Amino acid sequence: MPSPTLLFTSLSAKKALYQGVLADARRYHPDARLLGTDCNPSCPAASAAEEFTLMPPLTEMDAISFSSFCTEQGVTHIIPTRDGELTFLSQASETLAESGIEVFLAPAQALTICLDKLLFSHRLA
């Protein structure tokens, strides 16, 4: 089985989360790669990441350019870490899948409910 390359989005200061995900990825496959990415080259966790890649802000990309970015990096899976990315990645998931890239993300309908506090509370009631 080929080793996975995971894209950890919006690294920011998430050192502990990055290390935990890396440890889990290596339990799955000893040669797994975890690319920490952020649009800020001096984000606090960049120095803690085994691999750090500067990524343009998602507001400057569309599904095709993001898929190309991921393909250039050899990404096989995406782990979103910020709520603000979820809608974009949900909408881009079909384009990413066509390139063989899987996004660890809930279905779009679930995201819509969870991201809207009023809708979420009505759904629970």
Short mmCIF file of N, CA, C and O in Angstrom, two decimals:
data_model
loop_
_atom_site.label_atom_id
_atom_site.label_comp_id
_atom_site.label_asym_id
_atom_site.label_seq_id
_atom_site.Cartn_x
_atom_site.Cartn_y
_atom_site.Cartn_z
N MET A 1 0.85 -1.16 0.00
CA MET A 1 0.00 0.00 0.00
C MET A 1 0.90 1.24 0.00
O MET A 1 1.82 1.35 0.79
N PRO A 2 0.64 2.19 -0.90
CA PRO A 2 1.47 3.41 -0.94
C PRO A 2 1.23 4.27 0.30
O PRO A 2 0.15 4.24 0.90
N SER A 3 2.25 5.02 0.67
CA SER A 3 2.12 5.86 1.86
C SER A 3 1.26 7.08 1.55
O SER A 3 1.37 7.68 0.49
N PRO A 4 0.39 7.45 2.49
CA PRO A 4 -0.46 8.62 2.28
C PRO A 4 0.29 9.92 2.55
O PRO A 4 1.23 9.95 3.34
N THR A 5 -0.15 10.97 1.88
CA THR A 5 0.34 12.32 2.15
C THR A 5 -0.87 13.15 2.53
O THR A 5 -1.77 13.35 1.71
N LEU A 6 -0.90 13.57 3.77
CA LEU A 6 -2.04 14.30 4.30
C LEU A 6 -1.73 15.80 4.34
O LEU A 6 -0.63 16.19 4.72
N LEU A 7 -2.71 16.59 3.97
CA LEU A 7 -2.60 18.04 4.02
C LEU A 7 -3.34 18.52 5.26
O LEU A 7 -4.55 18.32 5.39
N PHE A 8 -2.61 19.11 6.19
CA PHE A 8 -3.16 19.65 7.44
C PHE A 8 -3.33 21.14 7.21
O PHE A 8 -2.37 21.89 7.16
N THR A 9 -4.57 21.59 7.04
CA THR A 9 -4.82 22.98 6.67
C THR A 9 -4.76 23.91 7.87
O THR A 9 -4.96 23.48 9.01
N SER A 10 -4.51 25.18 7.62
CA SER A 10 -4.52 26.23 8.65
C SER A 10 -3.76 25.82 9.91
O SER A 10 -4.30 25.80 11.02
N LEU A 11 -2.50 25.53 9.75
CA LEU A 11 -1.65 25.06 10.85
C LEU A 11 -1.64 26.03 12.03
O LEU A 11 -1.77 25.61 13.18
N SER A 12 -1.49 27.31 11.76
CA SER A 12 -1.52 28.35 12.79
C SER A 12 -0.64 27.97 13.98
O SER A 12 0.55 27.79 13.83
N ALA A 13 -1.25 27.83 15.17
CA ALA A 13 -0.50 27.47 16.38
C ALA A 13 -0.88 26.07 16.87
O ALA A 13 -0.70 25.75 18.04
N LYS A 14 -1.37 25.22 16.00
CA LYS A 14 -1.90 23.91 16.37
C LYS A 14 -0.81 22.84 16.44
O LYS A 14 -0.91 21.79 15.82
N LYS A 15 0.22 23.11 17.23
CA LYS A 15 1.36 22.18 17.34
C LYS A 15 0.93 20.82 17.89
O LYS A 15 1.29 19.78 17.32
N ALA A 16 0.19 20.82 18.98
CA ALA A 16 -0.20 19.55 19.61
C ALA A 16 -1.11 18.73 18.68
O ALA A 16 -0.95 17.52 18.57
N LEU A 17 -2.04 19.40 18.01
CA LEU A 17 -2.93 18.70 17.08
C LEU A 17 -2.12 18.12 15.93
O LEU A 17 -2.31 16.97 15.54
N TYR A 18 -1.18 18.90 15.39
CA TYR A 18 -0.32 18.42 14.30
C TYR A 18 0.43 17.16 14.74
O TYR A 18 0.47 16.16 14.02
N GLN A 19 1.04 17.22 15.93
CA GLN A 19 1.82 16.06 16.42
C GLN A 19 0.93 14.83 16.63
O GLN A 19 1.34 13.72 16.31
N GLY A 20 -0.28 15.04 17.14
CA GLY A 20 -1.20 13.92 17.33
C GLY A 20 -1.63 13.30 16.01
O GLY A 20 -1.68 12.07 15.87
N VAL A 21 -1.94 14.13 15.03
CA VAL A 21 -2.34 13.62 13.71
C VAL A 21 -1.17 12.89 13.06
O VAL A 21 -1.35 11.82 12.46
N LEU A 22 0.04 13.44 13.18
CA LEU A 22 1.22 12.78 12.61
C LEU A 22 1.44 11.42 13.25
O LEU A 22 1.69 10.43 12.54
N ALA A 23 1.32 11.33 14.56
CA ALA A 23 1.49 10.05 15.24
C ALA A 23 0.45 9.03 14.77
O ALA A 23 0.78 7.87 14.50
N ASP A 24 -0.80 9.46 14.63
CA ASP A 24 -1.85 8.56 14.15
C ASP A 24 -1.60 8.14 12.70
O ASP A 24 -1.81 6.98 12.34
N ALA A 25 -1.18 9.08 11.88
CA ALA A 25 -0.89 8.76 10.47
C ALA A 25 0.23 7.73 10.38
O ALA A 25 0.17 6.81 9.56
N ARG A 26 1.24 7.87 11.23
CA ARG A 26 2.38 6.94 11.20
C ARG A 26 2.00 5.56 11.76
O ARG A 26 2.61 4.57 11.41
N ARG A 27 0.99 5.52 12.63
CA ARG A 27 0.50 4.21 13.09
C ARG A 27 -0.20 3.50 11.94
O ARG A 27 -0.14 2.28 11.82
N TYR A 28 -0.86 4.28 11.09
CA TYR A 28 -1.54 3.72 9.93
C TYR A 28 -0.52 3.25 8.89
O TYR A 28 -0.64 2.17 8.33
N HIS A 29 0.46 4.11 8.61
CA HIS A 29 1.52 3.78 7.66
C HIS A 29 2.80 4.45 8.12
O HIS A 29 2.83 5.67 8.26
N PRO A 30 3.87 3.70 8.34
CA PRO A 30 5.10 4.28 8.90
C PRO A 30 5.74 5.38 8.03
O PRO A 30 6.51 6.19 8.54
N ASP A 31 5.42 5.40 6.75
CA ASP A 31 6.00 6.41 5.86
C ASP A 31 5.04 7.54 5.52
O ASP A 31 5.28 8.31 4.58
N ALA A 32 3.94 7.65 6.26
CA ALA A 32 2.96 8.71 6.00
C ALA A 32 3.61 10.07 6.16
O ALA A 32 4.47 10.28 7.02
N ARG A 33 3.19 10.99 5.31
CA ARG A 33 3.66 12.38 5.38
C ARG A 33 2.49 13.26 5.83
O ARG A 33 1.36 13.02 5.43
N LEU A 34 2.80 14.27 6.62
CA LEU A 34 1.80 15.24 7.05
C LEU A 34 2.34 16.63 6.74
O LEU A 34 3.30 17.08 7.36
N LEU A 35 1.74 17.26 5.75
CA LEU A 35 2.15 18.60 5.35
C LEU A 35 1.35 19.62 6.14
O LEU A 35 0.14 19.72 5.98
N GLY A 36 2.03 20.38 6.98
CA GLY A 36 1.37 21.48 7.66
C GLY A 36 1.32 22.65 6.70
O GLY A 36 2.33 22.99 6.07
N THR A 37 0.15 23.25 6.51
CA THR A 37 0.03 24.38 5.59
C THR A 37 -0.64 25.57 6.29
O THR A 37 -1.42 25.41 7.21
N ASP A 38 -0.28 26.73 5.81
CA ASP A 38 -0.89 27.96 6.29
C ASP A 38 -0.57 29.04 5.26
O ASP A 38 0.37 28.91 4.49
N CYS A 39 -1.38 30.10 5.25
CA CYS A 39 -1.09 31.21 4.34
C CYS A 39 -0.14 32.21 4.99
O CYS A 39 0.33 33.14 4.34
N ASN A 40 0.18 32.00 6.27
CA ASN A 40 1.13 32.84 6.99
C ASN A 40 2.44 32.08 7.14
O ASN A 40 2.51 31.09 7.87
N PRO A 41 3.52 32.53 6.46
CA PRO A 41 4.78 31.79 6.54
C PRO A 41 5.39 31.79 7.93
O PRO A 41 6.22 30.95 8.25
N SER A 42 5.01 32.72 8.80
CA SER A 42 5.55 32.72 10.16
C SER A 42 4.54 32.28 11.21
O SER A 42 4.64 32.70 12.35
N CYS A 43 3.62 31.43 10.83
CA CYS A 43 2.67 30.94 11.82
C CYS A 43 3.44 30.18 12.91
O CYS A 43 4.46 29.57 12.64
N PRO A 44 2.98 30.25 14.14
CA PRO A 44 3.73 29.68 15.27
C PRO A 44 4.09 28.20 15.15
O PRO A 44 5.14 27.79 15.62
N ALA A 45 3.27 27.39 14.54
CA ALA A 45 3.54 25.95 14.48
C ALA A 45 4.39 25.53 13.28
O ALA A 45 4.77 24.37 13.17
N ALA A 46 4.70 26.46 12.40
CA ALA A 46 5.47 26.11 11.19
C ALA A 46 6.81 25.45 11.55
O ALA A 46 7.22 24.48 10.91
N SER A 47 7.46 25.96 12.57
CA SER A 47 8.77 25.40 12.94
C SER A 47 8.64 24.02 13.59
O SER A 47 9.61 23.27 13.63
N ALA A 48 7.47 23.67 14.09
CA ALA A 48 7.26 22.37 14.73
C ALA A 48 6.87 21.29 13.72
O ALA A 48 6.91 20.11 14.04
N ALA A 49 6.47 21.70 12.53
CA ALA A 49 6.02 20.73 11.52
C ALA A 49 7.22 20.08 10.84
O ALA A 49 8.20 20.75 10.54
N GLU A 50 7.12 18.77 10.61
CA GLU A 50 8.19 18.10 9.85
C GLU A 50 8.29 18.69 8.46
O GLU A 50 9.38 18.84 7.92
N GLU A 51 7.12 18.96 7.86
CA GLU A 51 7.07 19.59 6.54
C GLU A 51 6.06 20.72 6.61
O GLU A 51 4.93 20.52 7.02
N PHE A 52 6.47 21.90 6.19
CA PHE A 52 5.58 23.05 6.14
C PHE A 52 5.53 23.56 4.71
O PHE A 52 6.56 23.70 4.06
N THR A 53 4.32 23.82 4.22
CA THR A 53 4.13 24.34 2.87
C THR A 53 3.26 25.58 2.96
O THR A 53 2.20 25.55 3.56
N LEU A 54 3.74 26.64 2.36
CA LEU A 54 2.95 27.87 2.29
C LEU A 54 1.83 27.66 1.28
O LEU A 54 2.06 27.19 0.17
N MET A 55 0.62 27.98 1.69
CA MET A 55 -0.54 27.80 0.82
C MET A 55 -1.23 29.15 0.64
O MET A 55 -1.39 29.89 1.60
N PRO A 56 -1.65 29.46 -0.57
CA PRO A 56 -2.41 30.70 -0.77
C PRO A 56 -3.72 30.63 0.02
O PRO A 56 -4.25 29.55 0.26
N PRO A 57 -4.26 31.78 0.42
CA PRO A 57 -5.57 31.77 1.10
C PRO A 57 -6.63 31.14 0.19
O PRO A 57 -6.61 31.32 -1.03
N LEU A 58 -7.56 30.42 0.78
CA LEU A 58 -8.62 29.79 -0.01
C LEU A 58 -9.46 30.82 -0.75
O LEU A 58 -10.04 30.51 -1.78
N THR A 59 -9.52 32.05 -0.24
CA THR A 59 -10.28 33.11 -0.91
C THR A 59 -9.67 33.47 -2.26
O THR A 59 -10.33 34.09 -3.08
N GLU A 60 -8.42 33.08 -2.47
CA GLU A 60 -7.74 33.36 -3.74
C GLU A 60 -7.73 32.15 -4.68
O GLU A 60 -7.10 32.19 -5.73
N MET A 61 -8.40 31.07 -4.27
CA MET A 61 -8.38 29.85 -5.08
C MET A 61 -9.80 29.39 -5.37
O MET A 61 -10.75 29.77 -4.68
N ASP A 62 -9.91 28.57 -6.39
CA ASP A 62 -11.16 27.87 -6.67
C ASP A 62 -10.86 26.38 -6.55
O ASP A 62 -9.73 25.99 -6.25
N ALA A 63 -11.85 25.56 -6.80
CA ALA A 63 -11.67 24.12 -6.63
C ALA A 63 -10.56 23.57 -7.52
O ALA A 63 -9.76 22.74 -7.09
N ILE A 64 -10.46 24.07 -8.74
CA ILE A 64 -9.45 23.56 -9.68
C ILE A 64 -8.05 23.97 -9.25
O ILE A 64 -7.13 23.15 -9.24
N SER A 65 -7.86 25.23 -8.88
CA SER A 65 -6.51 25.66 -8.47
C SER A 65 -6.10 25.00 -7.15
O SER A 65 -4.94 24.64 -6.96
N PHE A 66 -7.07 24.79 -6.25
CA PHE A 66 -6.75 24.10 -5.00
C PHE A 66 -6.39 22.64 -5.28
O PHE A 66 -5.43 22.12 -4.71
N SER A 67 -7.13 22.00 -6.17
CA SER A 67 -6.82 20.62 -6.53
C SER A 67 -5.42 20.53 -7.15
O SER A 67 -4.66 19.62 -6.85
N SER A 68 -5.09 21.50 -7.99
CA SER A 68 -3.75 21.53 -8.60
C SER A 68 -2.67 21.69 -7.54
O SER A 68 -1.63 21.04 -7.59
N PHE A 69 -2.91 22.60 -6.58
CA PHE A 69 -1.97 22.79 -5.48
C PHE A 69 -1.73 21.47 -4.75
O PHE A 69 -0.60 21.08 -4.48
N CYS A 70 -2.82 20.78 -4.43
CA CYS A 70 -2.72 19.51 -3.71
C CYS A 70 -1.99 18.45 -4.54
O CYS A 70 -1.14 17.72 -4.02
N THR A 71 -2.31 18.38 -5.82
CA THR A 71 -1.66 17.41 -6.70
C THR A 71 -0.16 17.67 -6.79
O THR A 71 0.64 16.73 -6.74
N GLU A 72 0.22 18.93 -6.90
CA GLU A 72 1.65 19.29 -6.95
C GLU A 72 2.39 18.84 -5.69
O GLU A 72 3.57 18.50 -5.74
N GLN A 73 1.69 18.84 -4.55
CA GLN A 73 2.29 18.44 -3.28
C GLN A 73 2.20 16.93 -3.05
O GLN A 73 2.72 16.42 -2.06
N GLY A 74 1.51 16.21 -3.93
CA GLY A 74 1.35 14.77 -3.78
C GLY A 74 0.33 14.38 -2.73
O GLY A 74 0.35 13.26 -2.20
N VAL A 75 -0.60 15.28 -2.42
CA VAL A 75 -1.59 15.06 -1.36
C VAL A 75 -2.58 13.97 -1.76
O VAL A 75 -3.08 13.95 -2.88
N THR A 76 -2.86 13.09 -0.80
CA THR A 76 -3.87 12.04 -1.00
C THR A 76 -5.10 12.26 -0.13
O THR A 76 -6.18 11.77 -0.45
N HIS A 77 -4.93 13.01 0.97
CA HIS A 77 -6.01 13.25 1.92
C HIS A 77 -5.89 14.66 2.49
O HIS A 77 -4.78 15.17 2.65
N ILE A 78 -7.04 15.25 2.84
CA ILE A 78 -7.04 16.59 3.42
C ILE A 78 -7.73 16.55 4.76
O ILE A 78 -8.83 15.99 4.90
N ILE A 79 -7.08 17.17 5.75
CA ILE A 79 -7.64 17.28 7.09
C ILE A 79 -7.88 18.76 7.37
O ILE A 79 -6.95 19.50 7.67
N PRO A 80 -9.13 19.21 7.24
CA PRO A 80 -9.41 20.62 7.54
C PRO A 80 -9.39 20.86 9.05
O PRO A 80 -9.82 20.00 9.81
N THR A 81 -8.88 22.03 9.46
CA THR A 81 -8.80 22.31 10.90
C THR A 81 -9.45 23.63 11.28
O THR A 81 -9.33 24.07 12.42
N ARG A 82 -10.16 24.26 10.35
CA ARG A 82 -10.80 25.54 10.64
C ARG A 82 -12.19 25.55 10.03
O ARG A 82 -12.39 25.17 8.87
N ASP A 83 -13.17 26.00 10.81
CA ASP A 83 -14.56 26.05 10.33
C ASP A 83 -14.69 26.78 9.01
O ASP A 83 -15.47 26.38 8.16
N GLY A 84 -13.93 27.86 8.84
CA GLY A 84 -14.03 28.67 7.64
C GLY A 84 -13.65 27.95 6.36
O GLY A 84 -13.95 28.43 5.26
N GLU A 85 -13.03 26.79 6.45
CA GLU A 85 -12.63 26.02 5.27
C GLU A 85 -13.66 24.98 4.85
O GLU A 85 -13.62 24.47 3.73
N LEU A 86 -14.56 24.66 5.74
CA LEU A 86 -15.44 23.52 5.53
C LEU A 86 -16.35 23.66 4.31
O LEU A 86 -16.48 22.72 3.53
N THR A 87 -16.95 24.82 4.14
CA THR A 87 -17.84 25.01 2.99
C THR A 87 -17.06 24.92 1.69
O THR A 87 -17.47 24.25 0.74
N PHE A 88 -15.90 25.60 1.63
CA PHE A 88 -15.07 25.55 0.43
C PHE A 88 -14.69 24.11 0.10
O PHE A 88 -14.83 23.66 -1.04
N LEU A 89 -14.21 23.38 1.10
CA LEU A 89 -13.77 22.00 0.85
C LEU A 89 -14.94 21.08 0.49
O LEU A 89 -14.78 20.18 -0.32
N SER A 90 -16.09 21.33 1.07
CA SER A 90 -17.27 20.55 0.71
C SER A 90 -17.62 20.77 -0.76
O SER A 90 -17.90 19.82 -1.49
N GLN A 91 -17.58 22.02 -1.19
CA GLN A 91 -17.89 22.34 -2.59
C GLN A 91 -16.81 21.83 -3.54
O GLN A 91 -17.11 21.50 -4.69
N ALA A 92 -15.57 21.75 -3.06
CA ALA A 92 -14.46 21.31 -3.91
C ALA A 92 -14.25 19.80 -3.87
O ALA A 92 -13.44 19.26 -4.64
N SER A 93 -14.97 19.10 -3.00
CA SER A 93 -14.68 17.68 -2.78
C SER A 93 -14.82 16.82 -4.04
O SER A 93 -14.05 15.88 -4.24
N GLU A 94 -15.78 17.14 -4.91
CA GLU A 94 -15.93 16.36 -6.13
C GLU A 94 -14.73 16.55 -7.06
O GLU A 94 -14.20 15.58 -7.62
N THR A 95 -14.28 17.78 -7.21
CA THR A 95 -13.10 18.07 -8.03
C THR A 95 -11.87 17.39 -7.44
O THR A 95 -11.06 16.81 -8.17
N LEU A 96 -11.74 17.44 -6.13
CA LEU A 96 -10.60 16.79 -5.47
C LEU A 96 -10.67 15.28 -5.65
O LEU A 96 -9.65 14.64 -5.92
N ALA A 97 -11.85 14.70 -5.54
CA ALA A 97 -12.01 13.25 -5.71
C ALA A 97 -11.60 12.81 -7.11
O ALA A 97 -11.02 11.74 -7.28
N GLU A 98 -11.88 13.65 -8.11
CA GLU A 98 -11.48 13.33 -9.48
C GLU A 98 -9.96 13.23 -9.61
O GLU A 98 -9.45 12.55 -10.50
N SER A 99 -9.23 13.90 -8.70
CA SER A 99 -7.77 13.83 -8.68
C SER A 99 -7.27 12.81 -7.68
O SER A 99 -6.08 12.75 -7.38
N GLY A 100 -8.19 12.02 -7.11
CA GLY A 100 -7.79 10.98 -6.17
C GLY A 100 -7.51 11.50 -4.77
O GLY A 100 -6.81 10.85 -3.99
N ILE A 101 -8.05 12.67 -4.43
CA ILE A 101 -7.80 13.28 -3.12
C ILE A 101 -9.07 13.20 -2.28
O ILE A 101 -10.13 13.64 -2.71
N GLU A 102 -8.95 12.62 -1.10
CA GLU A 102 -10.09 12.46 -0.20
C GLU A 102 -10.05 13.54 0.88
O GLU A 102 -9.00 13.83 1.45
N VAL A 103 -11.20 14.14 1.14
CA VAL A 103 -11.32 15.14 2.19
C VAL A 103 -12.04 14.51 3.37
O VAL A 103 -13.12 13.94 3.20
N PHE A 104 -11.44 14.60 4.57
CA PHE A 104 -12.10 14.10 5.77
C PHE A 104 -13.09 15.16 6.22
O PHE A 104 -12.74 16.13 6.89
N LEU A 105 -14.34 14.98 5.81
CA LEU A 105 -15.35 16.02 5.98
C LEU A 105 -16.73 15.39 6.01
O LEU A 105 -17.01 14.44 5.29
N ALA A 106 -17.60 15.97 6.83
CA ALA A 106 -18.99 15.53 6.88
C ALA A 106 -19.70 15.93 5.59
O ALA A 106 -19.25 16.84 4.89
N PRO A 107 -20.83 15.29 5.27
CA PRO A 107 -21.60 15.69 4.09
C PRO A 107 -22.06 17.16 4.18
O PRO A 107 -22.24 17.70 5.28
N ALA A 108 -22.28 17.78 3.04
CA ALA A 108 -22.63 19.20 2.96
C ALA A 108 -23.86 19.52 3.80
O ALA A 108 -23.91 20.56 4.47
N GLN A 109 -24.88 18.67 3.78
CA GLN A 109 -26.10 18.94 4.55
C GLN A 109 -25.80 19.00 6.05
O GLN A 109 -26.31 19.87 6.75
N ALA A 110 -24.97 18.11 6.55
CA ALA A 110 -24.60 18.12 7.97
C ALA A 110 -23.82 19.38 8.32
O ALA A 110 -24.02 19.97 9.38
N LEU A 111 -22.92 19.79 7.42
CA LEU A 111 -22.16 21.02 7.66
C LEU A 111 -23.07 22.23 7.75
O LEU A 111 -22.90 23.08 8.62
N THR A 112 -24.03 22.30 6.85
CA THR A 112 -24.97 23.43 6.84
C THR A 112 -25.68 23.52 8.18
O THR A 112 -25.80 24.61 8.76
N ILE A 113 -26.13 22.42 8.69
CA ILE A 113 -26.85 22.40 9.97
C ILE A 113 -25.91 22.77 11.12
O ILE A 113 -26.24 23.58 11.98
N CYS A 114 -24.73 22.20 11.13
CA CYS A 114 -23.80 22.42 12.25
C CYS A 114 -23.23 23.83 12.28
O CYS A 114 -22.92 24.34 13.35
N LEU A 115 -23.06 24.46 11.13
CA LEU A 115 -22.47 25.79 11.09
C LEU A 115 -23.48 26.90 11.36
O LEU A 115 -23.09 28.04 11.59
N ASP A 116 -24.75 26.59 11.35
CA ASP A 116 -25.80 27.58 11.60
C ASP A 116 -26.39 27.28 12.99
O ASP A 116 -27.13 26.31 13.16
N LYS A 117 -26.08 28.12 13.98
CA LYS A 117 -26.49 27.84 15.35
C LYS A 117 -28.01 27.75 15.50
O LYS A 117 -28.52 26.90 16.22
N LEU A 118 -28.74 28.62 14.83
CA LEU A 118 -30.20 28.59 14.93
C LEU A 118 -30.76 27.32 14.30
O LEU A 118 -31.59 26.63 14.90
N LEU A 119 -30.30 27.00 13.10
CA LEU A 119 -30.74 25.78 12.43
C LEU A 119 -30.38 24.55 13.26
O LEU A 119 -31.18 23.62 13.39
N PHE A 120 -29.19 24.57 13.84
CA PHE A 120 -28.73 23.47 14.68
C PHE A 120 -29.65 23.29 15.88
O PHE A 120 -30.07 22.18 16.20
N SER A 121 -30.00 24.39 16.54
CA SER A 121 -30.86 24.29 17.73
C SER A 121 -32.27 23.81 17.35
O SER A 121 -32.87 23.02 18.08
N HIS A 122 -32.78 24.26 16.20
CA HIS A 122 -34.09 23.78 15.74
C HIS A 122 -34.03 22.28 15.42
O HIS A 122 -34.98 21.55 15.69
N ARG A 123 -32.95 21.87 14.82
CA ARG A 123 -32.79 20.46 14.46
C ARG A 123 -32.76 19.57 15.70
O ARG A 123 -33.31 18.47 15.72
N LEU A 124 -32.11 20.05 16.77
CA LEU A 124 -32.04 19.28 18.00
C LEU A 124 -33.37 19.24 18.74
O LEU A 124 -33.64 18.29 19.46
N ALA A 125 -34.16 20.29 18.57
CA ALA A 125 -35.43 20.37 19.28
C ALA A 125 -36.40 19.43 18.70
O ALA A 125 -36.86 18.51 18.70
#
